[in-house]
Coordinates of C-alpha atoms in Angstrom, one line a residue:
Chain A
M1 CA -6.8 4.3 -1.0
S2 CA -7.0 6.1 2.3
V3 CA -6.1 4.2 5.4
Q4 CA -7.7 6.7 7.8
G5 CA -8.4 5.2 11.2
A6 CA -5.9 2.4 10.7
T7 CA -2.9 1.9 13.1
L8 CA 0.0 3.9 11.6
Q9 CA 3.7 3.1 11.5
T10 CA 6.4 5.5 12.7
V11 CA 9.5 5.6 10.5
R12 CA 12.7 7.5 11.0
V13 CA 13.1 9.4 7.7
G14 CA 16.4 9.1 5.8
R15 CA 17.7 6.1 7.8
M16 CA 17.5 2.9 5.8
S17 CA 18.9 -0.5 6.8
L18 CA 19.9 -3.0 4.1
G19 CA 16.8 -4.9 4.8
S20 CA 14.6 -1.8 4.4
Y21 CA 16.4 -0.9 1.2
I22 CA 15.7 -4.4 -0.2
G23 CA 12.1 -4.0 0.9
A24 CA 11.9 -0.6 -0.9
M25 CA 13.4 -2.2 -4.0
W26 CA 10.7 -4.8 -3.9
R27 CA 8.0 -2.2 -3.5
Y28 CA 9.3 -0.3 -6.5
R29 CA 9.7 -3.4 -8.7
H30 CA 6.7 -2.5 -10.8
L31 CA 8.2 0.9 -11.5
M32 CA 11.4 -0.7 -12.6
M33 CA 9.7 -3.2 -15.0
H34 CA 7.4 -0.6 -16.5
L35 CA 10.2 1.9 -17.1
A36 CA 12.3 -0.8 -18.8
S37 CA 9.3 -1.5 -21.0
A38 CA 8.9 2.2 -21.7
D39 CA 12.6 2.4 -22.7
L40 CA 12.1 -0.5 -25.2
Q41 CA 9.0 1.1 -26.6
S42 CA 10.7 4.5 -26.9
R43 CA 13.7 3.0 -28.7
F44 CA 11.6 1.8 -31.5
R45 CA 8.6 4.2 -31.4
R46 CA 7.5 5.6 -34.7
S47 CA 9.7 3.1 -36.5
S48 CA 8.1 1.0 -39.2
L49 CA 10.2 -2.1 -38.4
G50 CA 10.0 -1.5 -34.6
V51 CA 11.6 -4.2 -32.5
V52 CA 12.9 -6.0 -35.5
W53 CA 15.7 -3.4 -35.7
A54 CA 17.2 -5.1 -32.6
M55 CA 17.8 -8.1 -34.9
I56 CA 18.6 -6.2 -38.1
H57 CA 21.2 -4.0 -36.4
P58 CA 23.6 -6.7 -35.3
L59 CA 23.1 -8.6 -38.6
A60 CA 24.0 -5.5 -40.7
F61 CA 27.0 -4.7 -38.6
T62 CA 28.2 -8.3 -38.7
V63 CA 28.0 -8.4 -42.5
L64 CA 29.8 -5.1 -42.7
Y65 CA 32.6 -5.9 -40.2
S66 CA 33.0 -9.5 -41.5
F67 CA 33.4 -8.4 -45.1
V68 CA 36.1 -5.9 -44.2
L69 CA 37.9 -8.0 -41.5
A70 CA 37.7 -11.3 -43.4
N71 CA 39.6 -9.7 -46.2
L72 CA 42.0 -8.2 -43.8
F73 CA 42.7 -11.3 -41.8
K74 CA 42.4 -13.7 -44.8
Q75 CA 39.5 -15.6 -43.2
E76 CA 36.6 -17.5 -44.8
F77 CA 33.7 -15.2 -44.7
K78 CA 31.1 -17.8 -43.7
D79 CA 32.7 -19.1 -40.5
F80 CA 34.2 -15.7 -39.7
S81 CA 30.9 -13.9 -39.9
I82 CA 29.4 -16.3 -37.4
Y83 CA 32.3 -15.7 -35.0
V84 CA 31.9 -11.9 -35.5
F85 CA 28.2 -12.0 -34.9
S86 CA 28.6 -13.9 -31.6
G87 CA 31.2 -11.3 -30.5
F88 CA 29.1 -8.4 -31.6
I89 CA 26.0 -9.1 -29.6
L90 CA 28.0 -9.9 -26.6
W91 CA 30.1 -6.8 -26.8
D92 CA 27.1 -4.6 -27.6
A93 CA 25.5 -5.8 -24.3
I94 CA 28.6 -5.3 -22.2
A95 CA 29.3 -1.8 -23.7
S96 CA 25.6 -0.8 -23.2
F97 CA 25.6 -1.9 -19.6
V98 CA 28.5 0.5 -19.0
N99 CA 27.8 3.4 -21.3
L100 CA 24.0 3.5 -20.8
G101 CA 24.4 2.6 -17.1
A102 CA 26.5 5.7 -16.6
M103 CA 23.5 7.9 -17.3
S104 CA 20.9 5.7 -15.7
I105 CA 20.5 7.5 -12.3
I106 CA 20.7 10.9 -13.9
S107 CA 17.9 10.0 -16.3
G108 CA 15.7 9.2 -13.3
A109 CA 16.1 12.7 -11.9
G110 CA 12.4 13.5 -12.4
Y111 CA 11.3 10.5 -10.4
L112 CA 14.0 10.7 -7.7
K113 CA 13.0 14.3 -6.8
Q114 CA 9.4 13.3 -6.3
A115 CA 9.7 10.4 -3.9
P116 CA 12.4 8.4 -2.0
I117 CA 12.8 5.8 -4.7
P118 CA 15.9 3.6 -4.3
M119 CA 18.5 4.8 -6.8
L120 CA 19.5 1.2 -7.6
I121 CA 16.1 0.9 -9.5
F122 CA 17.5 3.0 -12.3
P123 CA 20.7 1.1 -13.2
L124 CA 18.7 -2.2 -13.0
R125 CA 16.0 -0.7 -15.3
T126 CA 18.7 0.1 -17.9
C127 CA 20.2 -3.4 -17.6
L128 CA 16.8 -5.0 -18.1
T129 CA 16.4 -3.1 -21.3
V130 CA 19.9 -4.0 -22.5
S131 CA 19.3 -7.7 -21.7
V132 CA 16.1 -7.8 -23.8
V133 CA 17.9 -6.2 -26.7
F134 CA 20.7 -8.8 -26.2
L135 CA 18.1 -11.7 -26.3
L136 CA 16.7 -10.3 -29.5
G137 CA 20.2 -10.2 -30.9
L138 CA 20.6 -13.8 -29.8
V139 CA 17.6 -14.8 -31.8
A140 CA 19.0 -13.0 -34.9
F141 CA 22.3 -14.8 -34.3
F142 CA 20.6 -18.2 -34.1
L143 CA 18.7 -17.5 -37.3
Y144 CA 21.8 -16.2 -39.2
R145 CA 23.9 -19.2 -38.1
T146 CA 21.2 -21.6 -39.0
G147 CA 20.9 -19.9 -42.4
M148 CA 24.7 -20.2 -43.0
I149 CA 24.6 -23.9 -42.0
V150 CA 21.6 -24.8 -44.2
F151 CA 22.3 -22.7 -47.3
F152 CA 26.1 -22.1 -47.3
D153 CA 27.3 -25.4 -46.0
V154 CA 29.0 -24.2 -42.8
D155 CA 30.2 -27.3 -41.0
Q156 CA 28.6 -26.9 -37.6
P157 CA 25.6 -28.6 -36.0
I158 CA 22.5 -26.4 -35.9
A159 CA 22.0 -26.9 -32.2
T160 CA 23.4 -29.2 -29.5
I161 CA 22.6 -29.8 -25.8
Y162 CA 25.4 -27.4 -25.0
W163 CA 23.2 -24.5 -26.1
L164 CA 21.5 -24.8 -22.7
W165 CA 24.6 -23.1 -21.3
I166 CA 23.2 -19.9 -22.8
I167 CA 20.9 -19.6 -19.9
P168 CA 23.6 -19.3 -17.2
V169 CA 25.6 -17.1 -19.6
V170 CA 22.8 -14.6 -20.0
A171 CA 22.1 -14.7 -16.2
A172 CA 25.8 -14.1 -15.5
L173 CA 26.0 -11.3 -18.1
F174 CA 23.0 -9.5 -16.5
T175 CA 24.5 -10.0 -13.0
L176 CA 27.9 -8.6 -13.8
G177 CA 26.5 -5.9 -16.1
S178 CA 24.1 -4.7 -13.4
A179 CA 27.0 -4.3 -11.0
W180 CA 29.1 -2.3 -13.5
A181 CA 26.1 -0.2 -14.4
T182 CA 25.5 0.6 -10.8
I183 CA 29.2 1.5 -10.1
V184 CA 29.5 3.8 -13.1
A185 CA 26.1 5.4 -12.5
F186 CA 27.2 6.6 -9.0
I187 CA 30.6 7.7 -10.2
N188 CA 29.1 9.6 -13.1
L189 CA 26.7 11.4 -10.8
K190 CA 29.5 13.2 -9.1
Y191 CA 32.1 13.2 -11.8
R192 CA 30.5 13.8 -15.2
D193 CA 33.8 13.4 -16.9
A194 CA 33.5 9.7 -16.1
Q195 CA 31.1 9.1 -18.9
Q196 CA 33.6 10.5 -21.4
M197 CA 36.5 8.5 -19.9
L198 CA 34.4 5.3 -20.0
L199 CA 34.0 5.6 -23.8
I200 CA 37.7 5.6 -24.1
L201 CA 38.1 2.7 -21.6
M202 CA 35.5 0.6 -23.4
Q203 CA 37.2 1.2 -26.7
A204 CA 40.5 0.0 -25.3
L205 CA 38.8 -3.0 -23.8
W206 CA 37.3 -3.8 -27.2
F207 CA 40.8 -3.9 -28.7
A208 CA 42.1 -6.0 -25.9
S209 CA 39.4 -8.7 -26.2
P210 CA 38.5 -11.4 -28.7
V211 CA 35.3 -9.6 -29.7
F212 CA 36.2 -9.7 -33.4
F213 CA 39.9 -10.6 -33.2
A214 CA 40.8 -14.3 -33.3
R215 CA 40.9 -16.0 -29.9
E216 CA 44.3 -17.6 -30.6
I217 CA 45.9 -14.1 -30.5
F218 CA 45.2 -14.0 -26.7
D219 CA 47.1 -17.2 -26.0
S220 CA 50.3 -15.5 -26.7
P221 CA 52.8 -15.6 -23.7
N222 CA 52.9 -11.8 -23.7
L223 CA 49.2 -11.6 -22.9
Q224 CA 49.1 -14.5 -20.4
L225 CA 48.3 -12.3 -17.4
W226 CA 45.7 -10.2 -19.2
T227 CA 44.0 -13.3 -20.7
A228 CA 43.8 -14.8 -17.3
I229 CA 41.9 -11.9 -15.8
N230 CA 39.9 -10.3 -18.7
P231 CA 36.2 -10.8 -18.0
V232 CA 35.2 -9.9 -21.6
L233 CA 37.5 -12.7 -22.8
A234 CA 35.9 -15.1 -20.3
F235 CA 32.4 -14.2 -21.5
C236 CA 33.4 -14.7 -25.1
D237 CA 34.7 -18.1 -24.2
V238 CA 31.7 -19.2 -22.1
F239 CA 29.4 -18.1 -24.9
R240 CA 31.3 -19.4 -27.9
D241 CA 32.4 -22.8 -26.4
P242 CA 28.9 -24.2 -26.4
V243 CA 27.5 -22.3 -29.3
L244 CA 30.3 -22.5 -31.8
L245 CA 32.5 -25.3 -30.6
S246 CA 29.8 -27.6 -29.2
R247 CA 31.6 -28.1 -25.8
P248 CA 30.9 -27.0 -22.3
P249 CA 32.6 -23.8 -21.1
E250 CA 35.7 -24.2 -19.0
V251 CA 35.7 -23.9 -15.3
R252 CA 38.6 -21.4 -15.4
D253 CA 36.3 -18.9 -17.3
W254 CA 33.5 -19.2 -14.8
I255 CA 36.0 -18.6 -12.0
V256 CA 37.1 -15.4 -13.7
I257 CA 33.4 -14.3 -14.2
G258 CA 32.5 -15.3 -10.7
A259 CA 35.4 -13.3 -9.2
W260 CA 34.6 -10.2 -11.2
T261 CA 30.9 -10.5 -10.3
A262 CA 31.5 -10.9 -6.6
G263 CA 34.0 -8.1 -6.5
S264 CA 31.9 -5.8 -8.6
W265 CA 28.7 -6.4 -6.6
F266 CA 30.6 -5.8 -3.3
L267 CA 31.7 -2.4 -4.7
A268 CA 28.3 -1.7 -6.1
I269 CA 26.6 -2.4 -2.8
M270 CA 29.1 -0.3 -0.9
M271 CA 28.6 2.6 -3.3
T272 CA 24.8 2.2 -3.0
V273 CA 24.9 2.1 0.8
I274 CA 27.2 5.2 1.0
N275 CA 25.8 7.3 -1.8
D276 CA 22.0 6.5 -2.2
R277 CA 20.0 9.7 -1.3
K278 CA 23.2 11.6 -0.4
S279 CA 23.9 11.8 -4.2
I280 CA 20.4 13.3 -4.8
H281 CA 22.1 16.8 -4.9
Y282 CA 24.2 15.8 -7.9
V283 CA 21.2 14.5 -9.9
Chain B
M1 CA 13.3 4.2 6.2
S2 CA 13.5 2.0 9.2
S3 CA 10.3 1.0 10.9
N4 CA 10.0 1.7 14.6
V5 CA 7.0 2.1 16.9
V6 CA 3.5 1.3 15.7
S7 CA 1.0 4.0 16.9
T8 CA -2.2 5.7 15.9
G9 CA -2.6 9.4 14.8
P10 CA -0.3 11.0 12.2
R11 CA 2.6 13.1 13.6
I12 CA 5.8 14.7 12.4
I13 CA 8.7 15.2 14.9
I14 CA 11.7 17.1 13.6
R15 CA 14.6 17.4 16.0
R16 CA 17.6 19.6 15.2
A17 CA 17.4 18.7 11.5
Q18 CA 20.4 19.7 9.5
L19 CA 20.6 19.4 5.8
D20 CA 23.8 20.5 4.0
Y21 CA 24.4 20.0 0.4
P22 CA 27.4 20.7 -1.8
L23 CA 27.5 23.5 -4.3
V24 CA 28.5 21.9 -7.6
R25 CA 30.5 24.4 -9.6
D26 CA 30.2 23.8 -13.3
R27 CA 33.4 24.3 -15.2
S28 CA 32.1 22.9 -18.5
S29 CA 33.5 25.5 -20.8
I30 CA 36.8 24.6 -22.5
K31 CA 38.2 28.1 -21.7
A32 CA 37.4 27.7 -18.0
A33 CA 38.9 24.2 -18.0
L34 CA 42.1 25.3 -19.7
F35 CA 42.7 28.4 -17.6
G36 CA 41.7 26.5 -14.5
A37 CA 44.3 23.8 -15.2
L38 CA 46.9 26.6 -15.5
G39 CA 45.9 28.0 -12.1
F40 CA 43.8 30.9 -13.3
N41 CA 40.3 31.3 -11.8
T42 CA 37.9 32.6 -14.5
G43 CA 34.7 32.0 -12.7
P44 CA 33.0 34.1 -9.9
R45 CA 34.5 33.5 -6.5
I46 CA 32.3 31.3 -4.3
D47 CA 33.1 31.6 -0.6
K48 CA 31.0 28.7 0.6
K49 CA 31.0 25.3 -0.9
V50 CA 28.2 23.9 1.2
V51 CA 24.7 25.2 1.5
H52 CA 23.0 24.8 4.9
A53 CA 19.5 24.4 3.5
V54 CA 18.0 23.3 6.8
N55 CA 20.0 24.5 9.8
G56 CA 19.2 22.9 13.1
L57 CA 15.5 23.2 12.9
S58 CA 13.1 21.6 15.4
L59 CA 9.4 21.3 14.9
T60 CA 6.5 19.1 16.0
I61 CA 3.3 18.8 14.0
N62 CA 0.4 16.9 15.5
R63 CA -2.8 15.4 14.1
G64 CA -5.2 18.1 12.9
E65 CA -2.7 20.8 12.3
R66 CA -2.3 22.5 9.0
V67 CA 1.1 24.1 8.9
G68 CA 2.1 26.7 6.4
L69 CA 5.8 27.4 5.7
I70 CA 6.6 31.0 4.5
G71 CA 9.8 32.8 3.8
H72 CA 11.8 34.3 1.0
N73 CA 13.2 32.3 -1.8
G74 CA 16.0 30.1 -0.6
A75 CA 14.8 30.0 3.0
G76 CA 14.7 26.2 2.9
K77 CA 10.9 25.7 2.8
S78 CA 10.7 23.3 -0.2
T79 CA 13.9 21.6 0.9
L80 CA 12.4 20.9 4.4
L81 CA 9.2 19.6 2.7
R82 CA 11.3 17.2 0.6
T83 CA 13.4 16.2 3.6
I84 CA 10.2 15.2 5.5
A85 CA 9.2 13.2 2.4
G86 CA 12.5 11.4 2.4
V87 CA 13.7 12.7 -0.9
F88 CA 16.6 14.6 0.6
P89 CA 18.7 13.0 3.3
L90 CA 19.5 14.7 6.6
T91 CA 23.1 15.5 7.4
D92 CA 22.3 15.5 11.1
G93 CA 19.3 15.4 13.5
T94 CA 16.2 13.3 13.1
I95 CA 12.8 13.3 11.5
E96 CA 10.2 10.8 12.7
V97 CA 7.0 10.5 10.7
T98 CA 3.9 8.6 11.8
G99 CA 1.4 8.0 9.0
R100 CA 1.5 7.7 5.3
M101 CA 2.8 10.7 3.4
Q102 CA 1.7 12.0 0.1
G103 CA 3.9 14.7 -1.5
L104 CA 2.8 17.0 -4.3
F105 CA 5.9 18.7 -5.7
D106 CA 7.0 19.6 -9.2
L107 CA 3.9 18.3 -10.9
G108 CA 5.2 19.0 -14.4
T109 CA 8.3 16.8 -14.1
G110 CA 9.1 13.1 -14.0
F111 CA 7.4 12.1 -17.2
E112 CA 8.5 10.0 -20.1
A113 CA 8.2 12.4 -23.0
E114 CA 7.9 9.7 -25.7
A115 CA 5.2 7.8 -23.8
T116 CA 1.6 8.8 -24.0
G117 CA -0.3 10.5 -21.2
R118 CA -2.1 7.2 -20.5
E119 CA 1.2 5.3 -20.2
N120 CA 2.6 8.0 -18.0
I121 CA -0.3 7.7 -15.6
M122 CA 1.1 4.2 -14.8
Y123 CA 4.7 5.3 -14.5
R124 CA 3.9 8.3 -12.4
G125 CA 1.5 6.5 -10.2
L126 CA 4.0 3.7 -9.6
S127 CA 6.7 6.3 -8.6
I128 CA 4.5 7.8 -5.9
G129 CA 3.4 4.6 -4.4
F130 CA 0.4 3.2 -6.3
T131 CA 0.3 -0.5 -7.2
P132 CA -0.5 -1.3 -10.9
K133 CA -4.0 -2.5 -9.9
Q134 CA -4.8 0.7 -8.0
I135 CA -3.7 2.7 -11.0
R136 CA -5.8 0.7 -13.4
D137 CA -8.8 1.1 -11.1
R138 CA -8.4 4.8 -11.0
E139 CA -7.2 5.4 -14.6
A140 CA -10.6 6.5 -15.9
E141 CA -11.1 9.0 -13.0
I142 CA -7.7 10.4 -13.5
I143 CA -8.2 10.8 -17.2
G144 CA -11.6 12.4 -16.6
F145 CA -10.2 14.9 -14.1
A146 CA -7.2 15.8 -16.3
D147 CA -9.6 16.5 -19.2
L148 CA -7.0 16.2 -21.9
G149 CA -9.3 14.8 -24.5
E150 CA -7.6 12.9 -27.3
F151 CA -4.2 14.1 -26.1
I152 CA -4.2 11.4 -23.4
D153 CA -3.2 8.9 -26.1
L154 CA -0.6 11.1 -27.7
P155 CA 3.1 11.3 -26.6
M156 CA 3.6 13.9 -23.8
R157 CA 6.2 15.7 -25.9
T158 CA 3.2 17.1 -27.8
Y159 CA 1.8 18.6 -24.6
S160 CA 2.0 22.2 -23.4
A161 CA 3.4 23.0 -20.0
G162 CA -0.1 23.4 -18.6
M163 CA -1.1 20.0 -19.8
Y164 CA 1.9 18.5 -18.1
V165 CA 0.8 20.1 -14.8
R166 CA -2.9 19.0 -15.4
L167 CA -1.9 15.4 -15.7
G168 CA 0.6 15.5 -12.9
F169 CA -2.0 17.1 -10.6
A170 CA -4.7 14.6 -11.6
I171 CA -2.4 11.6 -10.9
S172 CA -0.9 12.9 -7.7
T173 CA -4.2 13.9 -6.1
Y174 CA -5.7 10.4 -6.4
L175 CA -3.4 9.0 -3.7
E176 CA -4.5 9.9 -0.2
G177 CA -2.3 9.9 2.8
E178 CA -2.6 10.9 6.4
I179 CA 0.1 13.5 5.9
L180 CA -0.2 15.8 2.9
L181 CA 3.0 17.8 1.8
I182 CA 2.2 20.4 -0.8
D183 CA 4.7 22.7 -2.6
E184 CA 3.2 25.6 -4.6
V185 CA 0.7 23.6 -6.5
F186 CA -2.4 25.8 -6.0
G187 CA -1.7 27.6 -9.2
A188 CA -1.6 24.4 -11.2
G189 CA -2.9 24.5 -14.7
D190 CA -4.9 27.1 -16.7
A191 CA -7.8 29.1 -15.4
N192 CA -10.4 26.5 -16.6
F193 CA -8.6 23.8 -14.6
Q194 CA -7.9 25.8 -11.5
E195 CA -11.4 25.9 -10.2
R196 CA -11.6 22.1 -10.2
A197 CA -8.0 21.8 -8.9
I198 CA -8.7 24.1 -6.0
R199 CA -11.9 22.2 -5.1
R200 CA -9.9 18.9 -5.3
M201 CA -7.2 20.3 -3.1
H202 CA -9.7 21.3 -0.5
E203 CA -11.2 17.9 -0.5
L204 CA -7.8 16.3 0.0
I205 CA -6.9 18.7 2.8
E206 CA -10.2 18.0 4.6
R207 CA -9.4 14.3 4.6
A208 CA -5.7 14.6 5.6
G209 CA -4.7 14.3 9.2
I210 CA -1.8 16.7 8.7
L211 CA -1.1 19.3 6.1
V212 CA 2.3 21.0 5.5
L213 CA 2.0 23.6 2.8
V214 CA 4.6 25.8 1.1
S215 CA 3.2 28.8 -0.8
H216 CA 3.9 32.5 -1.4
D217 CA 0.2 33.2 -1.3
L218 CA -0.3 34.6 2.3
G219 CA -4.0 34.9 1.8
L220 CA -4.3 31.2 0.9
M221 CA -2.1 30.4 3.9
R222 CA -4.2 32.4 6.3
S223 CA -7.4 30.8 5.0
L224 CA -6.1 27.2 5.0
C225 CA -3.6 26.9 7.8
T226 CA -3.9 26.7 11.6
R227 CA -0.3 27.5 12.1
L228 CA 2.3 29.4 10.2
V229 CA 6.1 28.9 10.4
W230 CA 8.4 31.6 9.0
M231 CA 11.7 30.2 7.8
S232 CA 14.9 32.0 6.9
G233 CA 18.3 30.6 6.2
G234 CA 17.1 27.1 7.0
Q235 CA 16.0 28.1 10.5
M236 CA 12.7 28.9 12.1
V237 CA 12.2 32.6 12.8
L238 CA 8.6 32.5 14.1
D239 CA 6.0 29.9 14.6
G240 CA 2.4 30.6 15.6
D241 CA -1.0 32.0 14.6
P242 CA -1.2 32.5 10.8
N243 CA -2.5 36.1 11.1
E244 CA 0.1 37.1 13.6
V245 CA 3.1 35.5 11.9
A246 CA 1.9 36.8 8.5
E247 CA 1.8 40.4 9.9
V248 CA 5.2 40.2 11.4
Y249 CA 6.6 38.7 8.2
L250 CA 5.1 41.4 6.0
R251 CA 6.4 44.1 8.3
S252 CA 9.9 42.7 8.1
M253 CA 9.7 42.5 4.3
K254 CA 8.6 46.2 4.1
A255 CA 11.4 47.2 6.5
A256 CA 14.1 45.3 4.5

């Protein structure tokens, strides 16, 4: 691995252009993928059921929440549980992007103090892990929904062409989630209280979004402005429209997601440019 | 890092390097937080909120030089080493490096505790610049050198501190660069391992174009280095022949 005798490059240490940063991200791509794989293995290591827990977990919570909330809201368990399951896996991913993302750079301290690895690697590593868990939850959702249709006479088609919308939904979820994870990771580096505040913020967002609550509640005139800008609501719509209602997602929801994604990534890039390496002393 | 001139021969040019970092005061106790909110300061008074770890230091290291950095704890030696490696960013000044760097610092950290030693070889190797193929090609040699037996396939949380260092040393010394940056790793591992480790280090040093070494072992510095730099308060105090600098340093320590 020595390159003795070869022509050597001179670099100015500590000065990195955006192009150099992207080049560094590309060089460390293997590290990001391997650490994401390590996270997944670690999550289920020494567990008898292993990765199957990523499917059992949302199923168990769905049954539990549906049983309680169906009685509370006087809903039919069969249809309501499918609605709850779809919201659960979506919300679990969004909350994980934020809550796990907040610790992502801190958790990479051992690596960051050894070599000039781009800090952005670590929020993206976390988001890769969260996305894989979401996909496993999606498989469980599909199996559960199919089971309800086949064995419990739920009146929905098993699958339609509109299910292909899941692909851009997952891509959009990862894109926006990565931006949020990056933002909170840098904030939490300097202000460790941020992680605690995020837990409260996310809980509030849960209450203010149709994760488990009926979508119709958010059509109230009092909630018009919030409904128009809430990205979690938009994601619930773009996911449920094709999967539960067999129709394409509305353009309005994609505009909301697109605006949040563009704005969030602008902020994430600014924070990375300003704080990467300078934040090493807070790690 | 921005790429600039392409040239031959490793070189390090440090011009008026300044590295300041903030002191982070931890007010994590509820008592401190409550009294702090009411305007009462319960912690020790800290006069400076910024540490000038490297303070306007200039240094040029050319091909063939083996430079040792000595000084008391907190002089800025390890910080300077990591700044050269790009781990810490400069506040001011410039550092230009020609050649591929290999840093050996904190050998026992940066591992995934739940992963096995074999898996961590991949993660650690990737973090210091190997490609997956290079790591797979060298895995057997690394495992052989670390000499951990069946532990290599057990989670690293079962390892002792010495085993962590063994594995870290074995991985880190299989990447060779023109510029070698070493921070206090000569005492790595237990007595059985040290003989092989020292031999390995000498092999690496022989092949490197430049060596920058931090150690408190003056005897080692005198034997290995062609030049000694005495640092204090982030600044250079003396730079020159290892024996001469070491003598002046030791006299000043006795006088203090």
